[in-house]
PDB file of C-alpha atoms and ligand atoms in Angstrom:
ATOM      1  CA  MET A 838     133.949  36.276 168.124  1.00 88.00           C
ATOM      2  CA  LEU A 839     134.571  37.361 164.611  1.00 88.00           C
ATOM      3  CA  CYS A 840     136.559  34.856 162.315  1.00 96.00           C
ATOM      4  CA  MET A 841     136.666  36.158 159.208  1.00 98.00           C
ATOM      5  CA  ARG A 842     135.741  39.401 156.891  1.00 98.00           C
ATOM      6  CA  PHE A 843     134.618  40.022 153.596  1.00 98.00           C
ATOM      7  CA  ASP A 844     134.498  43.542 151.638  1.00 98.00           C
ATOM      8  CA  VAL A 845     132.982  43.410 148.215  1.00 98.00           C
ATOM      9  CA  LEU A 846     133.733  46.171 145.918  1.00 98.00           C
ATOM     10  CA  THR A 847     130.818  45.894 143.225  1.00 98.00           C
ATOM     11  CA  ILE A 848     128.477  48.248 140.902  1.00 98.00           C
ATOM     12  CA  PHE A 849     125.549  45.741 141.965  1.00 98.00           C
ATOM     13  CA  PRO A 850     125.569  45.785 145.843  1.00 98.00           C
ATOM     14  CA  ASP A 851     121.966  44.257 145.739  1.00 97.00           C
ATOM     15  CA  MET A 852     123.127  41.195 144.208  1.00 97.00           C
ATOM     16  CA  PHE A 853     124.386  39.990 147.589  1.00 97.00           C
ATOM     17  CA  THR A 854     121.325  40.634 149.729  1.00 94.00           C
ATOM     18  CA  PRO A 855     120.199  36.635 149.310  1.00 89.00           C
ATOM     19  CA  ILE A 856     123.431  35.231 150.324  1.00 87.00           C
ATOM     20  CA  LEU A 857     122.861  37.687 153.814  1.00 85.00           C
ATOM     21  CA  MET A 858     119.533  36.814 154.481  1.00 84.00           C
ATOM     22  CA  ASP A 859     118.166  33.532 155.752  1.00 79.00           C
ATOM     23  CA  SER A 860     120.885  31.125 154.220  1.00 91.00           C
ATOM     24  CA  ILE A 861     123.535  29.437 156.526  1.00 95.00           C
ATOM     25  CA  ILE A 862     126.116  32.241 155.821  1.00 96.00           C
ATOM     26  CA  GLY A 863     123.447  34.991 157.014  1.00 96.00           C
ATOM     27  CA  ARG A 864     123.179  33.032 159.850  1.00 96.00           C
ATOM     28  CA  ALA A 865     126.837  33.467 160.673  1.00 96.00           C
ATOM     29  CA  VAL A 866     126.811  37.119 159.805  1.00 96.00           C
ATOM     30  CA  LYS A 867     123.906  37.602 162.372  1.00 96.00           C
ATOM     31  CA  SER A 868     126.320  35.616 165.253  1.00 96.00           C
ATOM     32  CA  GLY A 869     129.094  37.768 164.180  1.00 97.00           C
ATOM     33  CA  ILE A 870     131.360  34.963 162.827  1.00 97.00           C
ATOM     34  CA  LEU A 871     131.389  36.529 159.516  1.00 97.00           C
ATOM     35  CA  GLU A 872     131.658  40.243 158.400  1.00 97.00           C
ATOM     36  CA  ILE A 873     130.432  40.647 154.780  1.00 97.00           C
ATOM     37  CA  ASN A 874     130.336  44.319 153.480  1.00 98.00           C
ATOM     38  CA  THR A 875     129.502  45.509 150.047  1.00 98.00           C
ATOM     39  CA  ILE A 876     131.101  48.735 148.920  1.00 98.00           C
ATOM     40  CA  ASN A 877     129.406  50.343 145.805  1.00 98.00           C
ATOM     41  CA  ILE A 878     132.007  51.296 143.412  1.00 98.00           C
ATOM     42  CA  ARG A 879     129.967  53.993 141.844  1.00 98.00           C
ATOM     43  CA  ASP A 880     129.751  56.064 144.915  1.00 98.00           C
ATOM     44  CA  PHE A 881     133.619  56.578 144.564  1.00 98.00           C
ATOM     45  CA  SER A 882     132.937  57.766 140.801  1.00 98.00           C
ATOM     46  CA  LYS A 883     134.376  61.206 140.581  1.00 98.00           C
ATOM     47  CA  ASP A 884     132.611  61.566 137.163  1.00 97.00           C
ATOM     48  CA  LYS A 885     129.699  63.924 137.091  1.00 97.00           C
ATOM     49  CA  HIS A 886     127.353  61.407 135.939  1.00 98.00           C
ATOM     50  CA  PHE A 887     128.791  58.646 138.315  1.00 98.00           C
ATOM     51  CA  LYS A 888     130.050  56.864 135.535  1.00 98.00           C
ATOM     52  CA  THR A 889     132.180  53.622 136.122  1.00 98.00           C
ATOM     53  CA  ASP A 890     133.393  52.611 132.494  1.00 98.00           C
ATOM     54  CA  ASP A 891     135.051  54.134 129.419  1.00 98.00           C
ATOM     55  CA  TYR A 892     135.984  53.107 126.051  1.00 97.00           C
ATOM     56  CA  PRO A 893     138.819  50.945 125.501  1.00 97.00           C
ATOM     57  CA  TYR A 894     142.094  52.660 124.256  1.00 98.00           C
ATOM     58  CA  GLY A 895     142.975  51.263 120.914  1.00 98.00           C
ATOM     59  CA  GLY A 896     139.294  50.801 120.153  1.00 98.00           C
ATOM     60  CA  GLY A 897     136.966  47.704 120.132  1.00 97.00           C
ATOM     61  CA  SER A 898     133.781  46.676 121.536  1.00 96.00           C
ATOM     62  CA  GLY A 899     132.651  46.822 125.166  1.00 96.00           C
ATOM     63  CA  MET A 900     133.524  49.111 128.047  1.00 97.00           C
ATOM     64  CA  VAL A 901     136.461  48.810 130.645  1.00 98.00           C
ATOM     65  CA  MET A 902     135.714  49.668 134.097  1.00 98.00           C
ATOM     66  CA  THR A 903     137.863  52.959 135.081  1.00 98.00           C
ATOM     67  CA  PRO A 904     140.514  52.590 137.641  1.00 98.00           C
ATOM     68  CA  GLN A 905     140.001  55.764 139.812  1.00 98.00           C
ATOM     69  CA  PRO A 906     136.407  54.573 141.587  1.00 98.00           C
ATOM     70  CA  ILE A 907     137.876  51.071 141.751  1.00 98.00           C
ATOM     71  CA  TYR A 908     141.087  52.395 143.506  1.00 98.00           C
ATOM     72  CA  ASP A 909     138.965  54.846 145.871  1.00 98.00           C
ATOM     73  CA  ALA A 910     136.575  52.203 146.871  1.00 99.00           C
ATOM     74  CA  TRP A 911     139.668  49.934 147.817  1.00 98.00           C
ATOM     75  CA  GLN A 912     141.464  52.734 149.917  1.00 98.00           C
ATOM     76  CA  SER A 913     138.206  53.087 151.890  1.00 98.00           C
ATOM     77  CA  VAL A 914     138.175  49.551 153.074  1.00 98.00           C
ATOM     78  CA  VAL A 915     142.102  49.581 153.381  1.00 98.00           C
ATOM     79  CA  ASN A 916     142.117  53.151 155.427  1.00 98.00           C
ATOM     80  CA  GLY A 917     142.452  53.128 159.191  1.00 95.00           C
ATOM     81  CA  LEU A 918     143.353  49.355 158.896  1.00 98.00           C
ATOM     82  CA  ASP A 919     146.797  48.070 160.264  1.00 98.00           C
ATOM     83  CA  TYR A 920     147.408  45.610 157.862  1.00 98.00           C
ATOM     84  CA  VAL A 921     146.498  45.235 154.172  1.00 98.00           C
ATOM     85  CA  PRO A 922     143.908  42.317 153.500  1.00 98.00           C
ATOM     86  CA  LYS A 923     144.318  40.036 150.698  1.00 99.00           C
ATOM     87  CA  LEU A 924     142.714  41.747 147.178  1.00 99.00           C
ATOM     88  CA  VAL A 925     141.083  38.999 145.142  1.00 99.00           C
ATOM     89  CA  TYR A 926     139.917  39.597 141.441  1.00 99.00           C
ATOM     90  CA  LEU A 927     137.429  37.355 139.951  1.00 98.00           C
ATOM     91  CA  SER A 928     138.531  36.640 136.553  1.00 98.00           C
ATOM     92  CA  PRO A 929     138.587  33.390 134.016  1.00 98.00           C
ATOM     93  CA  GLN A 930     142.168  34.043 133.761  1.00 97.00           C
ATOM     94  CA  GLY A 931     142.510  33.402 137.593  1.00 98.00           C
ATOM     95  CA  ASN A 932     143.738  30.362 139.747  1.00 98.00           C
ATOM     96  CA  CYS A 933     140.802  27.843 139.860  1.00 98.00           C
ATOM     97  CA  LEU A 934     139.011  27.630 142.998  1.00 98.00           C
ATOM     98  CA  THR A 935     139.312  24.343 144.025  1.00 97.00           C
ATOM     99  CA  GLN A 936     138.894  22.775 147.558  1.00 97.00           C
ATOM    100  CA  LYS A 937     142.444  23.309 148.086  1.00 97.00           C
ATOM    101  CA  LYS A 938     142.246  26.930 147.297  1.00 98.00           C
ATOM    102  CA  ALA A 939     139.210  27.535 149.416  1.00 98.00           C
ATOM    103  CA  LEU A 940     141.094  26.158 152.439  1.00 98.00           C
ATOM    104  CA  GLU A 941     144.011  28.367 151.521  1.00 98.00           C
ATOM    105  CA  LEU A 942     142.025  31.464 151.672  1.00 98.00           C
ATOM    106  CA  ARG A 943     140.154  30.615 154.868  1.00 98.00           C
ATOM    107  CA  GLU A 944     143.678  31.171 156.327  1.00 98.00           C
ATOM    108  CA  GLU A 945     143.095  34.943 155.729  1.00 98.00           C
ATOM    109  CA  LYS A 946     141.388  36.713 158.379  1.00 98.00           C
ATOM    110  CA  HIS A 947     140.232  39.572 155.679  1.00 98.00           C
ATOM    111  CA  ILE A 948     139.691  39.087 151.872  1.00 99.00           C
ATOM    112  CA  VAL A 949     138.491  42.059 149.690  1.00 99.00           C
ATOM    113  CA  LEU A 950     136.816  40.811 146.552  1.00 99.00           C
ATOM    114  CA  LEU A 951     136.703  42.605 143.273  1.00 99.00           C
ATOM    115  CA  CYS A 952     134.019  42.142 140.906  1.00 98.00           C
ATOM    116  CA  GLY A 953     134.329  43.196 137.275  1.00 98.00           C
ATOM    117  CA  HIS A 954     131.692  43.899 134.406  1.00 93.00           C
ATOM    118  CA  TYR A 955     131.998  44.445 130.600  1.00 84.00           C
ATOM    119  CA  GLU A 956     135.265  43.687 129.183  1.00 91.00           C
ATOM    120  CA  GLY A 957     136.929  43.721 132.464  1.00 96.00           C
ATOM    121  CA  ILE A 958     138.873  46.171 134.825  1.00 98.00           C
ATOM    122  CA  ASP A 959     141.718  48.408 133.436  1.00 98.00           C
ATOM    123  CA  GLU A 960     144.830  46.324 133.737  1.00 98.00           C
ATOM    124  CA  ARG A 961     146.622  48.883 135.786  1.00 98.00           C
ATOM    125  CA  ILE A 962     144.244  48.077 138.929  1.00 98.00           C
ATOM    126  CA  ILE A 963     145.426  44.521 138.692  1.00 98.00           C
ATOM    127  CA  GLU A 964     149.204  45.571 138.489  1.00 98.00           C
ATOM    128  CA  LEU A 965     148.802  48.174 141.764  1.00 98.00           C
ATOM    129  CA  ILE A 966     146.479  46.364 144.149  1.00 98.00           C
ATOM    130  CA  VAL A 967     145.254  43.038 143.280  1.00 99.00           C
ATOM    131  CA  ASP A 968     147.077  40.267 144.804  1.00 99.00           C
ATOM    132  CA  GLU A 969     145.337  37.023 143.408  1.00 99.00           C
ATOM    133  CA  GLU A 970     142.926  36.668 140.473  1.00 98.00           C
ATOM    134  CA  VAL A 971     140.743  33.552 141.090  1.00 98.00           C
ATOM    135  CA  SER A 972     138.366  31.982 138.657  1.00 98.00           C
ATOM    136  CA  ILE A 973     135.317  29.755 139.484  1.00 98.00           C
ATOM    137  CA  GLY A 974     135.331  27.969 136.120  1.00 98.00           C
ATOM    138  CA  ASP A 975     136.232  27.722 132.430  1.00 98.00           C
ATOM    139  CA  TYR A 976     133.162  29.795 131.380  1.00 97.00           C
ATOM    140  CA  VAL A 977     132.164  33.388 130.799  1.00 96.00           C
ATOM    141  CA  LEU A 978     129.683  35.046 133.008  1.00 97.00           C
ATOM    142  CA  THR A 979     128.668  38.785 132.618  1.00 96.00           C
ATOM    143  CA  GLY A 980     130.216  39.852 136.103  1.00 98.00           C
ATOM    144  CA  GLY A 981     132.115  38.805 138.752  1.00 98.00           C
ATOM    145  CA  GLU A 982     129.401  38.952 141.534  1.00 98.00           C
ATOM    146  CA  LEU A 983     128.367  35.402 141.018  1.00 98.00           C
ATOM    147  CA  PRO A 984     131.825  34.232 141.216  1.00 98.00           C
ATOM    148  CA  ALA A 985     132.398  36.363 144.574  1.00 98.00           C
ATOM    149  CA  MET A 986     129.228  34.688 146.289  1.00 97.00           C
ATOM    150  CA  VAL A 987     130.346  31.358 145.424  1.00 97.00           C
ATOM    151  CA  LEU A 988     133.919  32.179 146.851  1.00 98.00           C
ATOM    152  CA  ILE A 989     132.098  33.539 149.934  1.00 98.00           C
ATOM    153  CA  ASP A 990     130.006  30.210 150.334  1.00 97.00           C
ATOM    154  CA  CYS A 991     132.546  27.936 149.951  1.00 97.00           C
ATOM    155  CA  VAL A 992     135.338  29.759 152.019  1.00 98.00           C
ATOM    156  CA  SER A 993     132.962  30.562 155.009  1.00 97.00           C
ATOM    157  CA  ARG A 994     131.571  27.040 155.265  1.00 96.00           C
ATOM    158  CA  LEU A 995     135.135  26.096 156.468  1.00 97.00           C
ATOM    159  CA  VAL A 996     135.273  28.662 159.240  1.00 97.00           C
ATOM    160  CA  PRO A 997     134.840  27.026 162.628  1.00 96.00           C
ATOM    161  CA  GLY A 998     131.263  27.665 164.076  1.00 96.00           C
ATOM    162  CA  VAL A 999     129.587  28.756 160.417  1.00 96.00           C
ATOM    163  CA  LEU A1000     128.429  24.977 159.821  1.00 95.00           C
ATOM    164  CA  PRO A1001     126.145  23.663 162.574  1.00 86.00           C
ATOM    165  CA  SER A1002     128.653  20.737 163.393  1.00 76.00           C
ATOM    166  CA  GLU A1003     132.420  21.256 163.344  1.00 55.00           C
ATOM    167  CA  GLU A1004     133.093  17.422 161.631  1.00 54.00           C
ATOM    168  CA  ALA A1005     130.311  18.486 158.765  1.00 60.00           C
ATOM    169  CA  PHE A1006     132.692  19.427 156.321  1.00 66.00           C
ATOM    170  CA  SER A1007     135.912  16.869 157.211  1.00 60.00           C
ATOM    171  CA  ASN A1008     134.404  13.628 155.482  1.00 50.00           C
ATOM    172  CA  GLU A1009     132.528  15.229 152.519  1.00 59.00           C
ATOM    173  CA  SER A1010     133.132  15.568 148.773  1.00 54.00           C
ATOM    174  CA  HIS A1011     136.694  16.901 147.667  1.00 58.00           C
ATOM    175  CA  TYR A1012     137.986  17.051 151.140  1.00 69.00           C
ATOM    176  CA  SER A1013     139.265  13.387 150.895  1.00 85.00           C
ATOM    177  CA  GLY A1014     139.543  14.212 147.103  1.00 92.00           C
ATOM    178  CA  LEU A1015     136.644  11.756 146.674  1.00 96.00           C
ATOM    179  CA  LEU A1016     132.977  12.093 146.087  1.00 98.00           C
ATOM    180  CA  GLU A1017     130.412  11.402 148.631  1.00 97.00           C
ATOM    181  CA  TYR A1018     128.903   8.071 148.976  1.00 98.00           C
ATOM    182  CA  PRO A1019     124.865   7.589 148.555  1.00 98.00           C
ATOM    183  CA  GLN A1020     122.830   8.957 151.116  1.00 98.00           C
ATOM    184  CA  TYR A1021     119.369   7.348 151.886  1.00 98.00           C
ATOM    185  CA  THR A1022     116.712   8.785 154.509  1.00 98.00           C
ATOM    186  CA  ARG A1023     113.103   7.228 155.271  1.00 98.00           C
ATOM    187  CA  PRO A1024     111.276   5.779 153.915  1.00 98.00           C
ATOM    188  CA  TYR A1025     113.025   2.409 153.938  1.00 98.00           C
ATOM    189  CA  ASP A1026     111.074   1.427 150.459  1.00 98.00           C
ATOM    190  CA  PHE A1027     110.304   4.187 148.160  1.00 98.00           C
ATOM    191  CA  MET A1028     108.686   3.160 144.726  1.00 98.00           C
ATOM    192  CA  GLY A1029     109.658  -0.268 145.551  1.00 98.00           C
ATOM    193  CA  LYS A1030     113.368   0.567 145.839  1.00 98.00           C
ATOM    194  CA  THR A1031     115.012  -0.138 149.187  1.00 98.00           C
ATOM    195  CA  VAL A1032     117.802   1.235 151.400  1.00 98.00           C
ATOM    196  CA  PRO A1033     121.112  -1.047 151.047  1.00 98.00           C
ATOM    197  CA  GLU A1034     120.863  -3.634 154.046  1.00 98.00           C
ATOM    198  CA  THR A1035     124.384  -2.357 155.530  1.00 98.00           C
ATOM    199  CA  LEU A1036     122.900   0.922 156.181  1.00 98.00           C
ATOM    200  CA  ILE A1037     120.242  -0.436 158.591  1.00 98.00           C
ATOM    201  CA  SER A1038     122.399  -3.127 159.974  1.00 98.00           C
ATOM    202  CA  GLY A1039     123.599  -1.074 163.076  1.00 98.00           C
ATOM    203  CA  HIS A1040     127.190  -2.282 162.219  1.00 98.00           C
ATOM    204  CA  HIS A1041     129.523   0.750 162.363  1.00 98.00           C
ATOM    205  CA  ALA A1042     132.652  -1.052 160.840  1.00 98.00           C
ATOM    206  CA  ASN A1043     130.521  -2.734 157.913  1.00 98.00           C
ATOM    207  CA  ILE A1044     128.743   0.822 157.251  1.00 98.00           C
ATOM    208  CA  ASP A1045     132.159   2.798 157.216  1.00 98.00           C
ATOM    209  CA  LYS A1046     133.690   0.214 154.597  1.00 98.00           C
ATOM    210  CA  TRP A1047     130.590   0.330 152.706  1.00 98.00           C
ATOM    211  CA  ARG A1048     131.021   3.965 152.375  1.00 98.00           C
ATOM    212  CA  GLN A1049     134.469   4.417 151.654  1.00 98.00           C
ATOM    213  CA  GLU A1050     134.015   1.551 148.885  1.00 98.00           C
ATOM    214  CA  MET A1051     130.864   3.399 147.348  1.00 98.00           C
ATOM    215  CA  SER A1052     133.045   6.387 147.487  1.00 98.00           C
ATOM    216  CA  LEU A1053     135.671   5.123 145.656  1.00 98.00           C
ATOM    217  CA  LYS A1054     133.795   3.277 143.031  1.00 98.00           C
ATOM    218  CA  ARG A1055     131.749   6.343 142.535  1.00 98.00           C
ATOM    219  CA  THR A1056     134.592   8.767 141.979  1.00 98.00           C
ATOM    220  CA  ALA A1057     136.276   5.826 139.469  1.00 98.00           C
ATOM    221  CA  GLN A1058     132.918   6.118 137.602  1.00 98.00           C
ATOM    222  CA  LYS A1059     131.887   9.557 137.477  1.00 98.00           C
ATOM    223  CA  ARG A1060     135.102  11.466 138.119  1.00 98.00           C
ATOM    224  CA  PRO A1061     138.214   9.225 136.970  1.00 98.00           C
ATOM    225  CA  ASP A1062     140.321  12.216 136.621  1.00 96.00           C
ATOM    226  CA  LEU A1063     140.055  12.820 140.474  1.00 96.00           C
ATOM    227  CA  LEU A1064     141.802   9.722 140.999  1.00 96.00           C
ATOM    228  CA  LYS A1065     144.844  10.268 138.788  1.00 91.00           C
ATOM    229  CA  PRO A1066     147.996  12.000 140.524  1.00 83.00           C
ATOM    230  CA  SER A1067     147.819  15.874 139.881  1.00 73.00           C
ATOM    231  CA  PRO A1068     150.621  16.994 137.806  1.00 65.00           C
ATOM    232  CA  LEU A1069     151.606  19.161 141.160  1.00 54.00           C
TER     233      LEU A1069
HETATM  234  N1  4HQ B 756     133.809  36.734 134.624  1.00 81.94           N
HETATM  235  N2  4HQ B 756     135.380  32.930 137.175  1.00 81.94           N
HETATM  236  C1  4HQ B 756     133.813  38.656 133.123  1.00 81.94           C
HETATM  237  C2  4HQ B 756     133.884  35.328 134.555  1.00 81.94           C
HETATM  238  C3  4HQ B 756     134.448  34.834 135.799  1.00 81.94           C
HETATM  239  C4  4HQ B 756     134.741  33.207 135.710  1.00 81.94           C
HETATM  240  C5  4HQ B 756     134.016  37.806 135.540  1.00 81.94           C
HETATM  241  C6  4HQ B 756     133.308  37.512 133.656  1.00 81.94           C
HETATM  242  C7  4HQ B 756     135.234  38.948 135.341  1.00 81.94           C
HETATM  243  C8  4HQ B 756     135.079  40.872 133.625  1.00 81.94           C
HETATM  244  N3  4HQ B 756     135.099  35.612 137.224  1.00 81.94           N
HETATM  245  N4  4HQ B 756     134.208  39.577 134.204  1.00 81.94           N
HETATM  246  N5  4HQ B 756     134.377  32.637 135.222  1.00 81.94           N
HETATM  247  O1  4HQ B 756     133.158  34.859 133.873  1.00 81.94           O
HETATM  248  O2  4HQ B 756     135.514  34.051 137.713  1.00 81.94           O
END
């Protein structure tokens, strides 16, 4: 039944409740296809005030997350397993989270996500236990929680049974590398604008052809970079 497990190491576990509630992801958790746990790093602090951060060596502004509570929180997840789950640290320095990366991460049965705050985490944690750094884009956030949620969402929907129908993700945006074709629903006429005739023709070969052409045209117009051969 269980298909994929995520454990999130964070100082803000409550931020994850919305994605575990009534969303598609929440439904998959309830049905047992996904397991998502949050681990509060603060619970593992050996400091008398349960501190999880400290001043940076060498000075400078901001705080750095202390290695000890992070290491112990990770140990609490790994203890008792007969394998070592992949540990991903969400960071602007990481590999970009693309659809290709999501398909790759989907192959893992268990991923541990580490969310950093302030100026980041002590470098020795990255050297000792982080397997991969992943970025959700070239902008700066206040913490790794939103990136972790983005990663969980886009990887989870690739897990069989999470989406209502199996084919739902196979012909959409970024799967083929093209953008999605325009979609219409009722009414036929909205504010004087009607639905393209091909779509109401019932001729499925023509509909497929129209959709393919629109995908290509749209990609050329809105995201020409996606049509250029990638450097890899
Ligand atoms: N942060 N993609 C700084 C990000 C980020 C991103 C997470 C802010 C880590 C320490 N993470 N903390 N962009 O901006 O993943």
